[in-house]
Short mmCIF file of C-alpha atoms and ligand atoms in Angstrom, two decimals:
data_model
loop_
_atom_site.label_atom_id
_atom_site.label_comp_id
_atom_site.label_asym_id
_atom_site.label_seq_id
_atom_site.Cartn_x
_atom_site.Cartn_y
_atom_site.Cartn_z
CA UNK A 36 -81.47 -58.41 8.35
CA UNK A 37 -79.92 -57.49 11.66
CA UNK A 38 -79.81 -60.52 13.86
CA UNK A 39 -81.88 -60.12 17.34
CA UNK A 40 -79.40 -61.37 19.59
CA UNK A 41 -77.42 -59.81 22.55
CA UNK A 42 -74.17 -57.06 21.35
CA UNK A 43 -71.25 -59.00 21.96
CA UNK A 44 -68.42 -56.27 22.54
CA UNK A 45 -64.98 -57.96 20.77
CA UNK A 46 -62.55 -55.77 22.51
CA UNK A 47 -59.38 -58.51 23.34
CA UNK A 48 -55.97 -58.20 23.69
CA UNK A 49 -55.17 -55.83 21.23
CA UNK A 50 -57.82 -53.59 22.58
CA UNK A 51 -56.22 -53.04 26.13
CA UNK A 52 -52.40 -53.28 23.82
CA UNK A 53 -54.15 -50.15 21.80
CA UNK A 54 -55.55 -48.37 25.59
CA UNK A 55 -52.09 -48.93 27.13
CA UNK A 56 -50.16 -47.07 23.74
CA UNK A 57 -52.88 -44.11 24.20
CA UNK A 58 -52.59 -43.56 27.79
CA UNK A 59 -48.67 -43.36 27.57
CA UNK A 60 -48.74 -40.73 23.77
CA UNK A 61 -51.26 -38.97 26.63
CA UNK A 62 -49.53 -38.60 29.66
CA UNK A 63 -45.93 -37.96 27.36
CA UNK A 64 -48.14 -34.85 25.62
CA UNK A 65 -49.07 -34.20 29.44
CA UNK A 66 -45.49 -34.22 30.56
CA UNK A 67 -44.01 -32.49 27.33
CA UNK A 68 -46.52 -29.26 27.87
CA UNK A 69 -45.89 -29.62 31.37
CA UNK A 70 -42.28 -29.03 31.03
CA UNK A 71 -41.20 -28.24 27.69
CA UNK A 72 -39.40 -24.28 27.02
CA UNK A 73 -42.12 -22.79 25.05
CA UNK A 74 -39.97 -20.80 22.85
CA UNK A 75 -41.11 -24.05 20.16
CA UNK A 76 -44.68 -21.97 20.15
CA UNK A 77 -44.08 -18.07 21.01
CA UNK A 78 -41.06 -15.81 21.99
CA UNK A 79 -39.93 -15.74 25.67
CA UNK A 80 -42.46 -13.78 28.17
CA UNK A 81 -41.03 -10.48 28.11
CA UNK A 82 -43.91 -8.85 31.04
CA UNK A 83 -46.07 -9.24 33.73
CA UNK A 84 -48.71 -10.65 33.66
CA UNK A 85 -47.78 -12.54 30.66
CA UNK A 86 -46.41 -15.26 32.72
CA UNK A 87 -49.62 -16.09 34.51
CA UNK A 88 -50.94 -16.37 30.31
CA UNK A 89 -48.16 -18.95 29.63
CA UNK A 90 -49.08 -21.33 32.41
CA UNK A 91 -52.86 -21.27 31.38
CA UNK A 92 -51.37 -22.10 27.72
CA UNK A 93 -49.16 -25.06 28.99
CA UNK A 94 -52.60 -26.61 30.76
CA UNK A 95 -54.77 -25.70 27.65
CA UNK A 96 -51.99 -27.55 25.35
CA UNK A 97 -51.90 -30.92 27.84
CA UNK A 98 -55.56 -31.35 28.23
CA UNK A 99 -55.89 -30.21 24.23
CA UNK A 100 -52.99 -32.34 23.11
CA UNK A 101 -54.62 -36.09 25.65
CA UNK A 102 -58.08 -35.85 24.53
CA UNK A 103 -56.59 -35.13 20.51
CA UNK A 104 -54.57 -38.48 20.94
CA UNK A 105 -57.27 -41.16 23.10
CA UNK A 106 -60.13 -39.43 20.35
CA UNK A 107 -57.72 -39.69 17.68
CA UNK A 108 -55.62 -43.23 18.94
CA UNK A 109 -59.08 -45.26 19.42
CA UNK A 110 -60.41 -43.68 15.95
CA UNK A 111 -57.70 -45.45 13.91
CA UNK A 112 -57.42 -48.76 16.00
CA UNK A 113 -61.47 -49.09 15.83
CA UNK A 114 -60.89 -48.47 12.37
CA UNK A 115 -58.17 -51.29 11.77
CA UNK A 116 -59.76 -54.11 14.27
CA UNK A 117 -63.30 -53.73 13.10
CA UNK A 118 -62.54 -53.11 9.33
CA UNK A 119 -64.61 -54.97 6.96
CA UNK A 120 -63.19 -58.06 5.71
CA UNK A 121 -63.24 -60.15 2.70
CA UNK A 122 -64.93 -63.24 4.22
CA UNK A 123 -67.51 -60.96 5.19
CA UNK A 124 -71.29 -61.16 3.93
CA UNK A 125 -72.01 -57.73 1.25
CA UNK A 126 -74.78 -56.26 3.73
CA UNK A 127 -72.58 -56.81 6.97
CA UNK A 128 -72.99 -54.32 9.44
CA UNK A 129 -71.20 -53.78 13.04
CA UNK A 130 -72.41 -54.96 16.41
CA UNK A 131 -75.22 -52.36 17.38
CA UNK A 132 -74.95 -50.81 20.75
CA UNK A 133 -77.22 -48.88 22.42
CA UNK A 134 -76.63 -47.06 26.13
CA UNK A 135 -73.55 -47.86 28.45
CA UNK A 136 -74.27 -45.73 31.60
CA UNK A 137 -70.71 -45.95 32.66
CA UNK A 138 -69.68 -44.56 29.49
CA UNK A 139 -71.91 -41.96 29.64
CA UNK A 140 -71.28 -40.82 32.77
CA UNK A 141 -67.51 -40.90 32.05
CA UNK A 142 -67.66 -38.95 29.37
CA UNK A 143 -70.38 -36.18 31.09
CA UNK A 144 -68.13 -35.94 34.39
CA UNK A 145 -64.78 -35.34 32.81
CA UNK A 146 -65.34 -32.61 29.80
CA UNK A 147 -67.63 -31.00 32.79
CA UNK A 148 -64.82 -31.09 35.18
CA UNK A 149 -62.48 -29.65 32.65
CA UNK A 150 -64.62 -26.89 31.65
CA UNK A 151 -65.31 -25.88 35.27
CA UNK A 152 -61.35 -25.33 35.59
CA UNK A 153 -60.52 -23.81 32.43
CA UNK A 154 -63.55 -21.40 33.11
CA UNK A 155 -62.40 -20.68 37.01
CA UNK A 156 -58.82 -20.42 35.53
CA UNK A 157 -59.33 -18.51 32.89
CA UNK A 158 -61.65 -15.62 35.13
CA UNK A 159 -58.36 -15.83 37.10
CA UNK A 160 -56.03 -14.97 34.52
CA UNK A 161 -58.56 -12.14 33.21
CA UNK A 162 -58.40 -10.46 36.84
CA UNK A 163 -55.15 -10.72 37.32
CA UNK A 164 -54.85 -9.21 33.53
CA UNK A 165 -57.25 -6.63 33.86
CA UNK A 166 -58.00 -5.62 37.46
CA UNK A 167 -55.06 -6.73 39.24
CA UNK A 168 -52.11 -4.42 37.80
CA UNK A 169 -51.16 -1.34 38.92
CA UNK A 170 -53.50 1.69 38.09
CA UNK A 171 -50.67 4.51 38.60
CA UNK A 172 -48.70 3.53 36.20
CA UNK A 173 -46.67 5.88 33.20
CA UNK A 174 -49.83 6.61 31.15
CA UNK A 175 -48.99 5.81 27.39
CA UNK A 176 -51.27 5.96 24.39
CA UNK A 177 -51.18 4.30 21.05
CA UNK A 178 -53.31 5.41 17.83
CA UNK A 179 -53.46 2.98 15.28
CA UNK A 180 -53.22 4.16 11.60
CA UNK A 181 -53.55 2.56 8.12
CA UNK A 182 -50.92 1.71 7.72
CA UNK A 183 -48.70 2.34 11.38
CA UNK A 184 -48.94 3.22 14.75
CA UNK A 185 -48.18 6.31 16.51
CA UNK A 186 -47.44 6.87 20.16
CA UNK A 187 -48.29 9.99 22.38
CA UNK A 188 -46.70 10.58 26.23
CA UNK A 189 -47.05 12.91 28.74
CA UNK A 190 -45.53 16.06 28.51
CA UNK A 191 -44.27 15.26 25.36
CA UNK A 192 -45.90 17.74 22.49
CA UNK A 193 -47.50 15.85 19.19
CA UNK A 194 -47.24 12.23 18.16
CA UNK A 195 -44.06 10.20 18.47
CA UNK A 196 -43.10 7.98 14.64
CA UNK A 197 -41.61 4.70 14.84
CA UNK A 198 -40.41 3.48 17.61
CA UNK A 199 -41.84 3.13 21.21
CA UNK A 200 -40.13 2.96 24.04
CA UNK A 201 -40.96 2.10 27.81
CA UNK A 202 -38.87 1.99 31.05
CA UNK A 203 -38.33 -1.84 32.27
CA UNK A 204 -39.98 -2.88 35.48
CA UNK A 205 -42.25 0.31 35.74
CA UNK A 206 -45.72 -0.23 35.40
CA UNK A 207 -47.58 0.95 32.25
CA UNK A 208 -51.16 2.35 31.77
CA UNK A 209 -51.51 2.29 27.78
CA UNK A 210 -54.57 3.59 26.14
CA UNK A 211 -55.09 2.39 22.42
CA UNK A 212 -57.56 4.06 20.33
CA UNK A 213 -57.82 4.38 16.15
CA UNK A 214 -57.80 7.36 13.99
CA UNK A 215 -59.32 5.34 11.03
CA UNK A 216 -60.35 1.72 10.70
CA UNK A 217 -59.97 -0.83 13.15
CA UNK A 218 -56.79 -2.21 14.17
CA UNK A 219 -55.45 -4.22 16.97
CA UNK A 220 -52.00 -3.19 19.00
CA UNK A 221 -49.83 -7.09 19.94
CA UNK A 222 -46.52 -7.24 21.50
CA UNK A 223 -46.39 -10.97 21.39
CA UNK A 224 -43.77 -11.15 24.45
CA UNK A 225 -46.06 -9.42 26.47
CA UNK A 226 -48.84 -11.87 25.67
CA UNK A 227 -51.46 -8.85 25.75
CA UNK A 228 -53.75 -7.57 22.75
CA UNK A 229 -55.82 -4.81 22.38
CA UNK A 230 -58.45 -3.67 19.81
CA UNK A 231 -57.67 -0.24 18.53
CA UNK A 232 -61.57 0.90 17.46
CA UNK A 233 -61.87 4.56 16.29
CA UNK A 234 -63.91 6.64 18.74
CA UNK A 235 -63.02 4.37 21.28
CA UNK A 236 -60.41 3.60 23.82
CA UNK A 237 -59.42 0.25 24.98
CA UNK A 238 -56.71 0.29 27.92
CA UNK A 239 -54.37 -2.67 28.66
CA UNK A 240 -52.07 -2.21 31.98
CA UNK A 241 -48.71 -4.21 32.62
CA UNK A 242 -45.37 -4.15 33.60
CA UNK A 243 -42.18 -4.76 31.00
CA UNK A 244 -39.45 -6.99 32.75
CA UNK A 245 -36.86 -7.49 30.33
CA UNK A 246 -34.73 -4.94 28.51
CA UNK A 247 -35.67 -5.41 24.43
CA UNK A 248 -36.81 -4.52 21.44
CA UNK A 249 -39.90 -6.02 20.06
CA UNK A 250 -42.17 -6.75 17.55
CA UNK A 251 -45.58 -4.69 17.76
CA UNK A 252 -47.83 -6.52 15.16
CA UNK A 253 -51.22 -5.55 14.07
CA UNK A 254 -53.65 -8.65 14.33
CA UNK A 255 -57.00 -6.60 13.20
CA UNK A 256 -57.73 -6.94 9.05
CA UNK A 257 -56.83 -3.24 8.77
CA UNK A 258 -57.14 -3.02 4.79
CA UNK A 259 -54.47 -3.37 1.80
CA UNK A 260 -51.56 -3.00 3.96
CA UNK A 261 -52.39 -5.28 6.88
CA UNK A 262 -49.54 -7.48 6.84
CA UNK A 263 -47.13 -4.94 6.86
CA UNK A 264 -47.87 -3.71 9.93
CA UNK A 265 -45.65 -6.05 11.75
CA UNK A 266 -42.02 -5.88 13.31
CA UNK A 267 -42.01 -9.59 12.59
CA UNK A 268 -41.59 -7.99 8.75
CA UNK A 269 -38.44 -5.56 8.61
CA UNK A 270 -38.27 -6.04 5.17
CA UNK A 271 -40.43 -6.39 2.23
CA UNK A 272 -40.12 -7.44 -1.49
CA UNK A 273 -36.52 -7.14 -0.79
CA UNK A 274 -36.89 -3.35 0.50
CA UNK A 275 -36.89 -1.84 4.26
CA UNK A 276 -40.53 -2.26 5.79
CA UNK A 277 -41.62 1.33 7.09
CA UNK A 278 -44.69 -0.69 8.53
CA UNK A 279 -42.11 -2.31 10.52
CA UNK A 280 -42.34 -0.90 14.07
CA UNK A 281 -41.10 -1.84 17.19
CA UNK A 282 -41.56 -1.68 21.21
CA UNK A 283 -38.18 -0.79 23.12
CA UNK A 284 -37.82 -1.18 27.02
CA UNK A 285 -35.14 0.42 28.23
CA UNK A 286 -33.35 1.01 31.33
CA UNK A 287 -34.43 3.79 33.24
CA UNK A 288 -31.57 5.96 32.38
CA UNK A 289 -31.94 5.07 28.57
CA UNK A 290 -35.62 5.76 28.44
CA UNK A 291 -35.05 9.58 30.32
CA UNK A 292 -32.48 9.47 27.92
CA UNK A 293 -34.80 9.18 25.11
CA UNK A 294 -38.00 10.48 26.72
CA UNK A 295 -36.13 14.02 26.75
CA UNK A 296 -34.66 13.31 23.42
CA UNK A 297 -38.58 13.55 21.79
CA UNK A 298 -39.67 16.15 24.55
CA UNK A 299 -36.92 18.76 22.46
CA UNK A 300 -37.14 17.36 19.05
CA UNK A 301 -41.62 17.70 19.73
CA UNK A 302 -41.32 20.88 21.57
CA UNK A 303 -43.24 23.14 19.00
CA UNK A 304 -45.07 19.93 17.63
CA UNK A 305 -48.76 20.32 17.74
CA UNK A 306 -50.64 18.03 20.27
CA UNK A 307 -53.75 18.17 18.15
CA UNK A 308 -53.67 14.63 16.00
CA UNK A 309 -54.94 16.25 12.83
CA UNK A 310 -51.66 18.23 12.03
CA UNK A 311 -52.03 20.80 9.43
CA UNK A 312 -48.75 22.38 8.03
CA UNK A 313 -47.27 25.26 9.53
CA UNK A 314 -44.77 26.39 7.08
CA UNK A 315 -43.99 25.91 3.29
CA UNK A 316 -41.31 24.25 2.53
CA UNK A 317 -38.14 25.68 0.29
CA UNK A 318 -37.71 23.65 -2.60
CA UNK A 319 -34.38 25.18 -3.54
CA UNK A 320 -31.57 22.04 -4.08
CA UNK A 321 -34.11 19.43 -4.07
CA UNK A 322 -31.84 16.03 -5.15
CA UNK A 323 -33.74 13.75 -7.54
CA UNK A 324 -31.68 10.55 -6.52
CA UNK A 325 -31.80 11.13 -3.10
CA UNK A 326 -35.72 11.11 -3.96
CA UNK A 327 -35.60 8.37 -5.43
CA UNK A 328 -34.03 6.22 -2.96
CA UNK A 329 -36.25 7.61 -0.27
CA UNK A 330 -39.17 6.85 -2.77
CA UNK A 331 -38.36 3.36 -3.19
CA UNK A 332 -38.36 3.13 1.01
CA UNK A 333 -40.77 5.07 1.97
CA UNK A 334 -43.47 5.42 -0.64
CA UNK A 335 -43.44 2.35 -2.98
CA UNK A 336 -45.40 0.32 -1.29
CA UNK A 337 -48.31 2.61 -1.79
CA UNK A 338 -47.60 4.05 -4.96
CA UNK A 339 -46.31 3.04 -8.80
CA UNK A 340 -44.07 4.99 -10.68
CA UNK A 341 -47.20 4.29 -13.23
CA UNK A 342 -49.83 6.65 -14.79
CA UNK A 343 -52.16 8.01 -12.58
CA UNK A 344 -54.89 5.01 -12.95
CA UNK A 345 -52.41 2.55 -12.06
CA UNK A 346 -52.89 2.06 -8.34
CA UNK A 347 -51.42 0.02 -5.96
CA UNK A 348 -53.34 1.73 -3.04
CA UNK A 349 -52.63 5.65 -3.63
CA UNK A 350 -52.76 6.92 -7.58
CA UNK A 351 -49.44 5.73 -9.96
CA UNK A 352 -47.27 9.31 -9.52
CA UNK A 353 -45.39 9.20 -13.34
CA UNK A 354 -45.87 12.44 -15.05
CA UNK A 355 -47.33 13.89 -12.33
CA UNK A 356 -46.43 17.41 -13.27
CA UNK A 357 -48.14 17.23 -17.09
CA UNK A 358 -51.14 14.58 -17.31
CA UNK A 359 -53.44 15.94 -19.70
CA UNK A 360 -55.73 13.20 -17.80
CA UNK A 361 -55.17 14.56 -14.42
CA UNK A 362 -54.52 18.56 -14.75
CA UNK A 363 -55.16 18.59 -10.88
CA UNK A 364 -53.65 17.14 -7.92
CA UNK A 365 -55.90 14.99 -5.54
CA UNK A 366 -56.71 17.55 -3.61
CA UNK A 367 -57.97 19.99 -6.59
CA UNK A 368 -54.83 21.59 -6.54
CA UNK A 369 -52.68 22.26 -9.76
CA UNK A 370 -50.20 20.35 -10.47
CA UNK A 371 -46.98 22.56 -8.83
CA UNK A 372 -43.65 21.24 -7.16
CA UNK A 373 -45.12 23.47 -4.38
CA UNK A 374 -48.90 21.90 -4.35
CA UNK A 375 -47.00 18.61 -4.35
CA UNK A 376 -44.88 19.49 -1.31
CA UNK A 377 -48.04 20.78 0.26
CA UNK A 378 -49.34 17.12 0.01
CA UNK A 379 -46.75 15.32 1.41
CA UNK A 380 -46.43 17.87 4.07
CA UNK A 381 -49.69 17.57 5.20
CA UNK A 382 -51.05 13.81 4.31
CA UNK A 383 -54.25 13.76 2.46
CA UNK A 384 -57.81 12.45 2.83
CA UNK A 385 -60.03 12.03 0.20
CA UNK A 386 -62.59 9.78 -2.04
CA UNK A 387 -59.38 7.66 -3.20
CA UNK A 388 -58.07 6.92 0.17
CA UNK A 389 -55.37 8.32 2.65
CA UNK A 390 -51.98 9.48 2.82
CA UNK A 391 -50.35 9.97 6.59
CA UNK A 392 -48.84 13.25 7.13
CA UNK A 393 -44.57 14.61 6.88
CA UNK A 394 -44.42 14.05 10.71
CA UNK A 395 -45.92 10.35 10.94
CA UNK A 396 -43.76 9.81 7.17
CA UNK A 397 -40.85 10.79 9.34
CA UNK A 398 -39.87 13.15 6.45
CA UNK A 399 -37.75 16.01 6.95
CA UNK A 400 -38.37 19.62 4.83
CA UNK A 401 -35.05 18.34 2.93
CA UNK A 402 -36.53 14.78 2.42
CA UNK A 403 -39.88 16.29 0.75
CA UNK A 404 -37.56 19.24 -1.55
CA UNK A 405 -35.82 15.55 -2.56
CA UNK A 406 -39.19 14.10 -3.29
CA UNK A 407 -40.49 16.85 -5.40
CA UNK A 408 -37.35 16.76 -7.55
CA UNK A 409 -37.71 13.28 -8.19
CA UNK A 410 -41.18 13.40 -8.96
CA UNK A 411 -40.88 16.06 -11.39
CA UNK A 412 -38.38 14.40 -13.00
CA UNK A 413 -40.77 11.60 -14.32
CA UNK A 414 -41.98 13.24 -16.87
CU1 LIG B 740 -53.65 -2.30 11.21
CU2 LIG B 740 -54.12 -4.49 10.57
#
């Protein structure tokens, strides 16, 4: 039976000993956000408007950080001063309160008041973020890829392979689309993401400020290879990460430097981003070890040297050249050194997945002839 008699609240000493402990763990979370370096949590800020991102984080982490310690703080002492004790009756229950208007109004006016901020905030942020930069910047574009990215500039021809590079403090225009399955393009120093959606383009705009080389990271669930599309990997399973890709700002005179550098090495690249082979490749003094080194780097994450049915995400590649099982290529082809140069020359796309092409493979004519020998080889 509950007994009828006015709620007598029990909060004594230790109650306002407990409410001074939370308010000081509060206001020390509130000063440690305020002030701390927040290298603990991310990288340095490496562009604008990141900065304006970081300050928004350092509020969201003190307001987050208070409320987790007074809800926490009063959960455990209400739980230690008004456990159940021996002496107590079986069917004892707790004092039962019902309505404290001050409480209540308390706790409507200050989760109200903090929303109203973080939402004003927050719209200020996303202006500055995505209306406030500089429309004239240099216009870059980034494709995603299963499994890497590729970049594409003005006036230089075709796609440009591993790394990207920008100019510091020059504003930057950069398109991101897909040319498969969704991805999403990070640098997190610059504190700025961007969906990469096939058939669509999403643009971010900022400005680099410090001379560096870092990470780009997919954050989208891309497929199989995923989580090797980071620059936060370099290596994997003890081997060099091609997946590993990075974003380089330079000084001016570095990235001309460079900029020119792809404008010759592209000049009779095509700019269409479905590249189809222009030449066939001499297979004459193709080196079987050399293959095989450049195997184990470049192709072993997606294939076994396994029978054909063994696959890791492309077909096992042993015996390649005399599977009664698989007379064919992929592609329909017969199984030649030359049909097999013709597929790593040109990528493949087909029922059993994808292969990117020589040019985003950064493979040379020599590095294919060095392939080809190794893969015949396994007989
Ligand atoms: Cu690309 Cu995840």
């Amino acid at each position: 039976m509950v007994e009828n008699r006015a709620p007598a609240t029990t909060l004594g000493r230790g109650f306002w000993i407990a409410t001074t402990v939370i308010a000081l763990l509060a206001l020390a979370a509130i000063v440690f956000w305020s002030y701390t370096s927040l290298r603990i949590v991310m990288p340095p800020v490496a562009a604008q408007p990141g900065g304006e991102i970081d300050v928004l984080f350092r509020f969201m982490a003190a307001t987050a950080s208070a409320i987790m310690i007074v809800v926490a703080g009063y959960l455990i002492y209400f739980m230690i001063a008004f456990r159940a004790r021996k002496t107590d009756p079986p069917d004892a229950i707790g004092v039962q309160i019902h309505d404290n208007h001050k409480l209540e109004l308390w706790w409507t006016i200050i989760p109200t008041l903090l929303v109203v901020i973080l939402s004003v905030w927050s719209v200020k942020v996303w202006y500055a973020i995505q209306i406030a930069q500089p429309t004239n910047g240099l216009v870059v574009e980034s494709i995603g890829h299963q499994w890497y990215f590729t970049f594409r500039y003005p006036q230089i021809h075709g796609e440009i392979t591993g790394e990207m590079h920008l100019p510091v403090n020059q504003p930057v225009v950069m398109n991101v689309t897909s040319a498969d399955v969704i991805h999403s393009f990070w640098v997190p120093q610059f504190r700025l993401k961007a969906d990469m959606v096939p058939g669509l383009i999403n643009t971010i705009r900022f400005t680099p400020t410090k001379v560096g080389r870092y990470p780009i990271v997919c954050t989208e669930f891309c497929g199989t290879n995923h989580g090797l599309m980071s620059g936060n990997m370099p290596t994997w399973q003890g081997k060099p990460n091609p997946g590993a890709q990075y974003l380089v700002v330079d000084t001016p005179a570095d990235f001309e430097k460079w900029y020119h550098g792809w404008q010759v090495k592209n000049a009779h690249a095509s700019d269409a981003i479905a590249t189809v082979s222009t030449g066939t490749i001499s297979l004459a003094g193709g080196d079987a070890k050399a293959g095989q080194a450049l195997f184990a780097q470049k192709c072993s994450a997606c294939h076994a040297i396994a029978p054909f049915s063994q696959r890791v995400v492309g077909p096992g590649l042993k015996g390649l050249l005399d599977d009664p099982q698989h007379p064919n290529l992929v592609d329909g082809d017969k199984a030649t050194p030359a049909n097999i140069a013709t597929i790593l020359q040109n990528g493949y796309k087909g029922d059993i997945g994808q292969m990117p092409n020589q040019a985003a493979n950064n493979l040379s004519d020599k590095d294919i002839a060095n392939l080809v020998a190794y893969l015949s080889s396994l007989k």
